[in-house]
Short mmCIF file of C-alpha atoms in Angstrom, two decimals:
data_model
loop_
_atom_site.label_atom_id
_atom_site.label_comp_id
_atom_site.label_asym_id
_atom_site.label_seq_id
_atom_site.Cartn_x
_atom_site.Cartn_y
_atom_site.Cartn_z
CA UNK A 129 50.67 -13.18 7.92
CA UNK A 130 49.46 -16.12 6.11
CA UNK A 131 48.68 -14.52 3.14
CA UNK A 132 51.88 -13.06 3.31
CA UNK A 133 53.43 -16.59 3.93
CA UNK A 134 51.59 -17.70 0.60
CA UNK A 135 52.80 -15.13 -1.54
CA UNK A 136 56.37 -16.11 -0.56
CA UNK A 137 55.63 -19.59 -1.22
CA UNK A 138 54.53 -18.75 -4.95
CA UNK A 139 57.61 -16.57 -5.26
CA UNK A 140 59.82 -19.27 -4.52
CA UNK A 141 58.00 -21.69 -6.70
CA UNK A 142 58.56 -19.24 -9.52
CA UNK A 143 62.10 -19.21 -8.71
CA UNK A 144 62.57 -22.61 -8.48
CA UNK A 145 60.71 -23.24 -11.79
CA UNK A 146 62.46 -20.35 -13.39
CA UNK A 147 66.13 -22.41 -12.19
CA UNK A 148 65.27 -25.13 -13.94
CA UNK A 149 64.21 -23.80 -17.69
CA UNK A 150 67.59 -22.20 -16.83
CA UNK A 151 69.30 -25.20 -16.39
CA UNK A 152 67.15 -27.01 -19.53
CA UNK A 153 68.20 -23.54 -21.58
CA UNK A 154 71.55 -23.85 -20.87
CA UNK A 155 71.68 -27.45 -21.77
CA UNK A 156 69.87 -26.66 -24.94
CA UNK A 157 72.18 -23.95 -25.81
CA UNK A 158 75.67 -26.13 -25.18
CA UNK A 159 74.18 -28.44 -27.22
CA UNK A 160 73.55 -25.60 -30.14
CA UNK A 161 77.07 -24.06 -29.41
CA UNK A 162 78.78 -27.70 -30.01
CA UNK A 163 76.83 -28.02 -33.22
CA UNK A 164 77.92 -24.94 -34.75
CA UNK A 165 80.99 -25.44 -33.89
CA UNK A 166 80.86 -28.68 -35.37
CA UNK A 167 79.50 -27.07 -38.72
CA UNK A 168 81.87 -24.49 -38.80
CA UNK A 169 84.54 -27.48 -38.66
CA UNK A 170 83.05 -29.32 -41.41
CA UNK A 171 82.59 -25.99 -43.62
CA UNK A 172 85.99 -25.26 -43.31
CA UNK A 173 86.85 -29.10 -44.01
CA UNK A 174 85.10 -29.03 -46.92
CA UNK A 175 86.73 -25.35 -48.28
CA UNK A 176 90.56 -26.55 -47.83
CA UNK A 177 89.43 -29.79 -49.82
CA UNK A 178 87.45 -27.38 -52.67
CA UNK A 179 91.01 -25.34 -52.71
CA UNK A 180 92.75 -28.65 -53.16
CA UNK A 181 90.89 -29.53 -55.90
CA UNK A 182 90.84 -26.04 -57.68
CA UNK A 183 95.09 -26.53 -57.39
CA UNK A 184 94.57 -29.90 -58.87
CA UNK A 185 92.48 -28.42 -61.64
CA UNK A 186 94.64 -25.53 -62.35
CA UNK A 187 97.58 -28.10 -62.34
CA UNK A 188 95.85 -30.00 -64.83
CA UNK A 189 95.21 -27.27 -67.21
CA UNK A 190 99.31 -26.43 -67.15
CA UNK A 191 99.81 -30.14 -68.10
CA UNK A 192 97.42 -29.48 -70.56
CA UNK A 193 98.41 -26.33 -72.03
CA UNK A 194 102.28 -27.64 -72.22
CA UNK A 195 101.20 -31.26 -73.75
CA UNK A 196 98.82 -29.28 -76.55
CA UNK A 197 102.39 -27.22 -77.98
CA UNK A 198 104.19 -30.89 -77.84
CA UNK A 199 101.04 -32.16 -79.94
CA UNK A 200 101.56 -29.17 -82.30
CA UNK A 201 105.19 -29.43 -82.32
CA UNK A 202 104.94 -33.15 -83.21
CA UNK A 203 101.98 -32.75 -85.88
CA UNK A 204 104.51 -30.83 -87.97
CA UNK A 205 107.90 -32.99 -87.68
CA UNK A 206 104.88 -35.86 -88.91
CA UNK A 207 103.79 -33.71 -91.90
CA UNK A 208 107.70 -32.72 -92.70
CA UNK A 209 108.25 -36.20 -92.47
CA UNK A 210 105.46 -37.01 -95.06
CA UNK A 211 106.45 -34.97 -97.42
CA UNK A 212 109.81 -36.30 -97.00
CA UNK A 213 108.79 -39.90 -97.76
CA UNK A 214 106.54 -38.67 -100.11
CA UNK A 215 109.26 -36.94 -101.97
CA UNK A 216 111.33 -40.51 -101.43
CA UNK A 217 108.94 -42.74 -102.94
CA UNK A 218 108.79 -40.23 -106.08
CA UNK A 219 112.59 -40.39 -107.20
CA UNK A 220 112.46 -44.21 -106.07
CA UNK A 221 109.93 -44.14 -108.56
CA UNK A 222 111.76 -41.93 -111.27
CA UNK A 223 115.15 -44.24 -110.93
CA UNK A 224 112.55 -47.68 -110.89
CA UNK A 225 111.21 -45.90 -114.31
CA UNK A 226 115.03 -45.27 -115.44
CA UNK A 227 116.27 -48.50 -114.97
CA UNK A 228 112.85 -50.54 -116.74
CA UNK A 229 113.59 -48.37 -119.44
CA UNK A 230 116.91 -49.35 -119.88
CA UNK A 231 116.21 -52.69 -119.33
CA UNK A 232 113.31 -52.64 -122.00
CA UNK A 233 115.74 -51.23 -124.91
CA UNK A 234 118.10 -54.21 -124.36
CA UNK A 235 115.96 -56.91 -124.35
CA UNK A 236 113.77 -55.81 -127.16
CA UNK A 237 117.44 -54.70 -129.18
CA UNK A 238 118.78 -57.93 -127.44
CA UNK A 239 122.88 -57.93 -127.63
CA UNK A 240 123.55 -56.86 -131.18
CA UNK A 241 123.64 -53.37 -130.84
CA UNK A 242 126.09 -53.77 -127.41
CA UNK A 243 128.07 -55.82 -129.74
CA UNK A 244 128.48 -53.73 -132.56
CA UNK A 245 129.08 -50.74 -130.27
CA UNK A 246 132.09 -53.23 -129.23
CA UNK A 247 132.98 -54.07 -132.47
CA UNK A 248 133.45 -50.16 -133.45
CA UNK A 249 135.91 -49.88 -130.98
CA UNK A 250 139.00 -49.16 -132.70
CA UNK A 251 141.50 -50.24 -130.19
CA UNK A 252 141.65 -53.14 -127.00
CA UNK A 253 141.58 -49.88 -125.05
CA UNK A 254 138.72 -48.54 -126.39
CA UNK A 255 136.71 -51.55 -126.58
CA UNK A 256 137.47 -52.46 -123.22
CA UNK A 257 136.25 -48.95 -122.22
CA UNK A 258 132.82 -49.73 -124.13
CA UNK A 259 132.84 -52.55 -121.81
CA UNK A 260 133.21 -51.72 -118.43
CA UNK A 261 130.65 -48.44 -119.73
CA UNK A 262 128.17 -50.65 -120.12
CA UNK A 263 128.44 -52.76 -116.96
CA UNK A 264 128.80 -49.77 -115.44
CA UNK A 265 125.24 -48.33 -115.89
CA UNK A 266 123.26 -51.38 -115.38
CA UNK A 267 125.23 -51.85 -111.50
CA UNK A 268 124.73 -47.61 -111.43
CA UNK A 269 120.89 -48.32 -112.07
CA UNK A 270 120.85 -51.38 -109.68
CA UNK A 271 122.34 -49.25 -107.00
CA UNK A 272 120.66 -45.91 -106.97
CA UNK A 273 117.31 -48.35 -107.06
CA UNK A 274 118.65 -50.00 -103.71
CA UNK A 275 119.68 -46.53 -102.38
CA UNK A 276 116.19 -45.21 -102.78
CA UNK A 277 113.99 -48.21 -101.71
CA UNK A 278 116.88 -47.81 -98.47
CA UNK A 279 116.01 -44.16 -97.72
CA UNK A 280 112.18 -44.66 -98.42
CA UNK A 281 112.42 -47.59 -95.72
CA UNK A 282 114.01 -45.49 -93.39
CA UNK A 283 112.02 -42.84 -93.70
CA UNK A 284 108.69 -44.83 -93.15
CA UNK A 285 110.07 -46.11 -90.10
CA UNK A 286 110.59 -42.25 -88.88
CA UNK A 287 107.34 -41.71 -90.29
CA UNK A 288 106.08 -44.42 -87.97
CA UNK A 289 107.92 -43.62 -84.58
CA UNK A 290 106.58 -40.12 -84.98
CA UNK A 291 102.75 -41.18 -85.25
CA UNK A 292 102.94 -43.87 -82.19
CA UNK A 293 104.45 -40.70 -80.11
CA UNK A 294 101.48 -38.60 -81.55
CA UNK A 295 98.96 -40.92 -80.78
CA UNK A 296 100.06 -41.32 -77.21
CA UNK A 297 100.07 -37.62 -76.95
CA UNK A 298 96.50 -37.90 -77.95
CA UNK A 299 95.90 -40.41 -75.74
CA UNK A 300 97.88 -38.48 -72.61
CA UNK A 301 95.23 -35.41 -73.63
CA UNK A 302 92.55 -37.84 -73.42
CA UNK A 303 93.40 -38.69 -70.16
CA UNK A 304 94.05 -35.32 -68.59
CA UNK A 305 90.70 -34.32 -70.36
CA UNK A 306 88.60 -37.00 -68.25
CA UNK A 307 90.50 -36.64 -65.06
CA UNK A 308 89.57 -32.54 -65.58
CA UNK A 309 86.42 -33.27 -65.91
CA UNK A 310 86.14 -35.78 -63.10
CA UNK A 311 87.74 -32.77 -60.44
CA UNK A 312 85.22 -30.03 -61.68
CA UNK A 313 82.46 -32.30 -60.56
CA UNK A 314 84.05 -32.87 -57.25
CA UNK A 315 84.89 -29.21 -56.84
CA UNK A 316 80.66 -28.67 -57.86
CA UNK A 317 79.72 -31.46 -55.10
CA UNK A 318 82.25 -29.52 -52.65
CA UNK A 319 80.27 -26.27 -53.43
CA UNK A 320 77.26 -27.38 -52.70
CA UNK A 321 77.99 -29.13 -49.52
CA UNK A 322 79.65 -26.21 -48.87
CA UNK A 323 76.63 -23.75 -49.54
CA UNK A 324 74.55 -26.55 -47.71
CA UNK A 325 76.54 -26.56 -44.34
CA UNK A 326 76.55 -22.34 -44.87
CA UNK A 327 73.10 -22.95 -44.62
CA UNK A 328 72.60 -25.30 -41.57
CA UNK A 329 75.73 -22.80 -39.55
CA UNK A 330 73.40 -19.34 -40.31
CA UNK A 331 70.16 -21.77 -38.91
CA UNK A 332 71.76 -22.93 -36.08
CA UNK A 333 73.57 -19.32 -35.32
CA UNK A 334 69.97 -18.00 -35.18
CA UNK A 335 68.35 -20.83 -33.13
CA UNK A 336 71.78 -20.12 -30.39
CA UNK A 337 70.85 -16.56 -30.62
CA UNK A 338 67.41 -16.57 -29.91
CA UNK A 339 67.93 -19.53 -27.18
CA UNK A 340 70.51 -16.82 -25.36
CA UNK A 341 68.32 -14.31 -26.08
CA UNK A 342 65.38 -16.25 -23.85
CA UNK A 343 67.85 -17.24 -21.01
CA UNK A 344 68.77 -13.90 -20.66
CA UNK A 345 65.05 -13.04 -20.62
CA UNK A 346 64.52 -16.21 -18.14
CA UNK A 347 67.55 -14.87 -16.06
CA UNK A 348 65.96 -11.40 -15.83
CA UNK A 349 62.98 -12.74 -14.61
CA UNK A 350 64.36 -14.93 -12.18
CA UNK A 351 66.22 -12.14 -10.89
CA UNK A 352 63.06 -9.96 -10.96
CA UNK A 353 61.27 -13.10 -9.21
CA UNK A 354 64.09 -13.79 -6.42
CA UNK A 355 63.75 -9.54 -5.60
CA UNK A 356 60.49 -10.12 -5.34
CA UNK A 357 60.67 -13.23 -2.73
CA UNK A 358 63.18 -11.00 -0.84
CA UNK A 359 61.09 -7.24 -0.96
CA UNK A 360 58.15 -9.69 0.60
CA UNK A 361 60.56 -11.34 3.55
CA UNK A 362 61.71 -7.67 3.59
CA UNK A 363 58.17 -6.06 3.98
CA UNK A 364 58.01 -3.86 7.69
CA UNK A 365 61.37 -3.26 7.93
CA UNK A 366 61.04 0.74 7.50
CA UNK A 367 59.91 0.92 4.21
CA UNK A 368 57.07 3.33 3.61
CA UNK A 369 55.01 2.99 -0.26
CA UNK A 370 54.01 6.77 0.53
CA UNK A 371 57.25 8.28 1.16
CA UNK A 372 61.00 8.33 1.57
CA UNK A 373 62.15 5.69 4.52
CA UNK A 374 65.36 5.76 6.62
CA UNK A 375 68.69 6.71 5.25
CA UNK A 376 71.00 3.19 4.31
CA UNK A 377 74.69 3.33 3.99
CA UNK A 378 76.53 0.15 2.44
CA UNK A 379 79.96 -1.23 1.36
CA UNK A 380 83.35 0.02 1.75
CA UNK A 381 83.35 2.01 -1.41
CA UNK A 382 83.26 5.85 -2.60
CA UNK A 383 79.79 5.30 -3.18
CA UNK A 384 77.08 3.34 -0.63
CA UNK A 385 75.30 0.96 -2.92
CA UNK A 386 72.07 2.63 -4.36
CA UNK A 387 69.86 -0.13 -3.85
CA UNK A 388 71.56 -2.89 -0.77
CA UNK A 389 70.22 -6.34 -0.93
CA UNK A 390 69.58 -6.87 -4.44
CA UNK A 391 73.04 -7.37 -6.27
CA UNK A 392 71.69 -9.12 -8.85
CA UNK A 393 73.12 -6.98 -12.67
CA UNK A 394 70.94 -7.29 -15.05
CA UNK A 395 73.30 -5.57 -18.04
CA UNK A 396 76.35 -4.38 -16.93
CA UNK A 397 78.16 -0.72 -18.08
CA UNK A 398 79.57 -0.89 -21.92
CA UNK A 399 78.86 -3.26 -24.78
CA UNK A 400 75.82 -4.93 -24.98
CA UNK A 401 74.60 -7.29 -27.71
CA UNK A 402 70.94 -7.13 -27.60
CA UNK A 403 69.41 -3.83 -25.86
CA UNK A 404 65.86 -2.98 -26.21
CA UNK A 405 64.68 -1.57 -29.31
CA UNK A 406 65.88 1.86 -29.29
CA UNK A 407 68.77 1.98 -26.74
CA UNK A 408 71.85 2.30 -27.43
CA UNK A 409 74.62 -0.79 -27.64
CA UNK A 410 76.81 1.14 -25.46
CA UNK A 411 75.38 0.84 -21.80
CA UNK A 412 76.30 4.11 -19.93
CA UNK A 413 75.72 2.65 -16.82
CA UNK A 414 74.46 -0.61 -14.51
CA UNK A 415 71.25 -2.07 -14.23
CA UNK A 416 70.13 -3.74 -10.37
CA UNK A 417 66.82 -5.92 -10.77
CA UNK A 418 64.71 -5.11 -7.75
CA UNK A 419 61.00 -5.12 -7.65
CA UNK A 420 59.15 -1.99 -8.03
CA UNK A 421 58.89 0.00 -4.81
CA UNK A 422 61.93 -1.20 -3.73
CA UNK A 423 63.96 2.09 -2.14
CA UNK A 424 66.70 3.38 -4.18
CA UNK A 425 69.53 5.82 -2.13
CA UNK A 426 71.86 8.48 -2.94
CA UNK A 427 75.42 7.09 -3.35
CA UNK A 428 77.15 10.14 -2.02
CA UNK A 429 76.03 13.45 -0.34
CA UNK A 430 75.62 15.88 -2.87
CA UNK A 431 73.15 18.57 -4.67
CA UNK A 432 70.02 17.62 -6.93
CA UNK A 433 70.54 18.56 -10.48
CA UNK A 434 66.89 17.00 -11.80
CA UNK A 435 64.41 15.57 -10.41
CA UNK A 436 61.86 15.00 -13.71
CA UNK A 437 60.35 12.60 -16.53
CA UNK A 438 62.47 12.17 -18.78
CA UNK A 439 61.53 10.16 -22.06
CA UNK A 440 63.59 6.89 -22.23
CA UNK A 441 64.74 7.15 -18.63
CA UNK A 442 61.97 7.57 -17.18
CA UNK A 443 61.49 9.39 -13.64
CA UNK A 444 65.14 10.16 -13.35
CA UNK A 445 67.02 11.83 -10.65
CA UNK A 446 70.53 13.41 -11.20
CA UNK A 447 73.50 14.64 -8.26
CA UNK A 448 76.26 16.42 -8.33
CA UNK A 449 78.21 15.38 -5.83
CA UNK A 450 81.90 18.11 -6.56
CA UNK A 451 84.78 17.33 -8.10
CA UNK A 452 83.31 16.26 -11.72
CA UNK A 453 81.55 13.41 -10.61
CA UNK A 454 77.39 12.96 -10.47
CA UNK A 455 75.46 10.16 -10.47
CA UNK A 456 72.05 9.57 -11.95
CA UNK A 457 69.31 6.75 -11.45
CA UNK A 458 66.60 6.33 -13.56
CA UNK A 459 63.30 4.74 -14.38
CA UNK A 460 62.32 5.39 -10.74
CA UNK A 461 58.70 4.49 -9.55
CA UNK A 462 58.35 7.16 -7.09
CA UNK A 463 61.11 10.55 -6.80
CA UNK A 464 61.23 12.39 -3.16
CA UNK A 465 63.73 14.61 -3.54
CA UNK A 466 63.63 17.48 -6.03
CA UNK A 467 66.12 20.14 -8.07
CA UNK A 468 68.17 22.40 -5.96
CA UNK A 469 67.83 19.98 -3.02
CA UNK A 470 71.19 18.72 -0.64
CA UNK A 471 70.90 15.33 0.34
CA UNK A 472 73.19 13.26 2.47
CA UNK A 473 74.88 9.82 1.79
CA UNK A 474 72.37 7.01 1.74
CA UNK A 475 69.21 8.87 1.70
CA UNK A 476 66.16 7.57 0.62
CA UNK A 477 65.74 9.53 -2.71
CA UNK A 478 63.31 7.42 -4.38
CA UNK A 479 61.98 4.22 -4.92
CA UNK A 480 62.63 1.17 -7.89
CA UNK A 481 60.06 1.53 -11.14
CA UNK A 482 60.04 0.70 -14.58
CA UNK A 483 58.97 3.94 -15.95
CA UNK A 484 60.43 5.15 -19.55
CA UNK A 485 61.97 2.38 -21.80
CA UNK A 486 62.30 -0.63 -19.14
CA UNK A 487 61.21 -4.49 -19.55
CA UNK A 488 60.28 -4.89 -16.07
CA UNK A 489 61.39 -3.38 -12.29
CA UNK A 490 64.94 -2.48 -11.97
CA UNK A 491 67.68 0.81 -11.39
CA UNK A 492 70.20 2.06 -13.82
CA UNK A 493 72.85 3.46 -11.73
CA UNK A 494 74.87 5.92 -13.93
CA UNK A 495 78.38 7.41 -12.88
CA UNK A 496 79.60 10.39 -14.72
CA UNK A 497 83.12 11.78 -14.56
CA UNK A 498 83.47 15.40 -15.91
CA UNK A 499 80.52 14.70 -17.78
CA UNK A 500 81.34 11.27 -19.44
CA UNK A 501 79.84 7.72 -18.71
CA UNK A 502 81.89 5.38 -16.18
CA UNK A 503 81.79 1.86 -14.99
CA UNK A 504 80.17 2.44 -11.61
CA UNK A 505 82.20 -0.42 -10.03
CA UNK A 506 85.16 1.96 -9.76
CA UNK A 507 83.17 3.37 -7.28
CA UNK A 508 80.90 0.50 -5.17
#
């Protein structure tokens, strides 16, 4: 008894102890869930801004593009323009030539020769004619040289207005050419905190997985531990290590409970995200943590199909119980029943292992339905 007693004691220790890296584990992994959620935040932060600044950048380039053809378009109204004033400054030239020519004959001919042309004149009418000729084409000369110094004036000043607009074009492209080059570093700097806070979410993913992965480990072997603790409060109430005990009918379902007094589901019927290595994703049925020995029963009266080792599963046991439904339990420690065999509801068919693939004690409890895998809680 007081061996017993201490046994119990160390059970309950382990449970206790087991509770609290529990509670520590599921501080820890709050903790890690905030922080990745945090990261995830930032990352996606830090994208929208990166997609801002790649709109910025392609804006820029369209500014670009459009203020290049204005450059082009204004580089050749400057050259027409050139060779406009250039073409100016050459008859200005010409008609400056003209005139000193003119000018030259007289004064080194001085008046005489105007005078005699007068003095030919054979009427008033014709001499007044000679006259006015030649007053006329020194005030012709004098004008057309004003005209031309006018248009190459005006033309310079065109000239002019179109190279300060050019300039500031260039000086626009210059702009838009530093401010380009200014938002492709920022988009770079975004990258890379991007690609670093990629890099601290996939670390801190792992960490949260393998922190779930030991509380569900911890939680299995609390479970395992608390089975334990109640198998030895249990121990002399029928239960016999050499054979089948009593039959044990429980709950208000089709089914009695396969294994009363230890509720405790250690991966429960469909997805699952980490099975052992080997098994399947898809969880055909429930798992009860009990401690080995523990007695399993048979959830309805029915007919044993198997009663054999079976790789994976272990010892396993299968009954038909009519209709399309049958049950199966495997990784059992011991099997008293065998093939061909009628048993009644809540018999003692065998007892809890953790034969086959299993990480420690415990019963799956598989329901089929015309042959296919259901959730045995329809049925409990």
């Amino acid at each position: 008894m007081i061996h017993r007693k201490r046994i119990i004691s160390l059970v309950l220790t382990a449970v206790m102890c087991l509770g609290l890296g529990l509670q520590v584990n599921a501080s820890e992994i709050s903790e890690t869930k905030e922080k990745a959620a945090q990261l995830e935040n930032q990352k996606k932060a830090a994208e929208n801004e990166k997609n801002s600044l790649a709109a910025q950048l392609e804006k820029i380039a369209g500014e670009m593009e459009d203020l290049q053809g204005q450059i082009e378009e204004k580089e050749m109204e400057l050259f027409a323009k050139e060779e406009e004033l250039s073409q100016a400054k050459v008859e200005e030239n010409e008609q400056y030539q003209d005139m000193k020519k003119r000018i030259k004959y007289m004064y080194e001919n001085g008046n005489a020769q105007f005078i005699e042309i007068l003095l030919e004149s054979k009427t008033i009418g014709d001499f007044l004619n000679k006259a006015e000729y030649i007053s006329t084409i020194s005030e012709y000369d004098r004008d057309m040289l004003e005209q031309f110094q006018e248009i190459v004036k005006a033309v310079e000043k065109q000239e002019a207005e179109i190279r300060d607009e050019y300039e500031e074009m260039g000086d626009m492209q210059d702009e838009l050419i530093a401010k380009q080059d200014q938002v492709s570093k920022l988009v770079t700097q975004k990258e890379a905190e991007i690609s670093s806070l990629g890099s601290q979410l996939d670390d801190t993913n792992k960490k949260l997985a393998q922190l779930e992965e030991a509380a569900a480990e911890a939680q299995r072997k609390q479970a395992e531990a608390a089975a334990s603790q109640q198998a030895q409060s249990s121990a002399g109430s029928g239960y016999k290590p050499g054979g089948a005990g009593a039959a044990v009918v429980s709950g208000n379902g089709t089914f009695t409970h396969p294994c009363p007094g230890y509720t405790y589901i250690s991966s429960y019927f469909g997805y699952r995200e980490q099975p052992l290595a080997g098994a399947s994703t898809n969880h055909k049925g429930m798992d009860f943590a009990a401690p080995q020995g523990t007695p399993i029963y048979a959830a309805a009266s029915g007919t044993v199909v198997s009663a054999a080792y079976s790789g994976n599963a272990g010892n396993m046991i299968t009954i038909s119980h009519g209709n399309g439904l049958s049950t199966i339990y495997m990784h059992c420690y011991q099997m008293y029943v065998s093939a061909g065999q009628t048993v009644s509801k809540g018999q003692n068919i065998a007892s809890v292992g953790t034969t086959g693939n299993s990480t420690g004690p415990h019963l799956h409890f598989q329901v089929n339905l015309n042959g296919v895998p259901t959730n045995p809680m329809n049925y409990l």
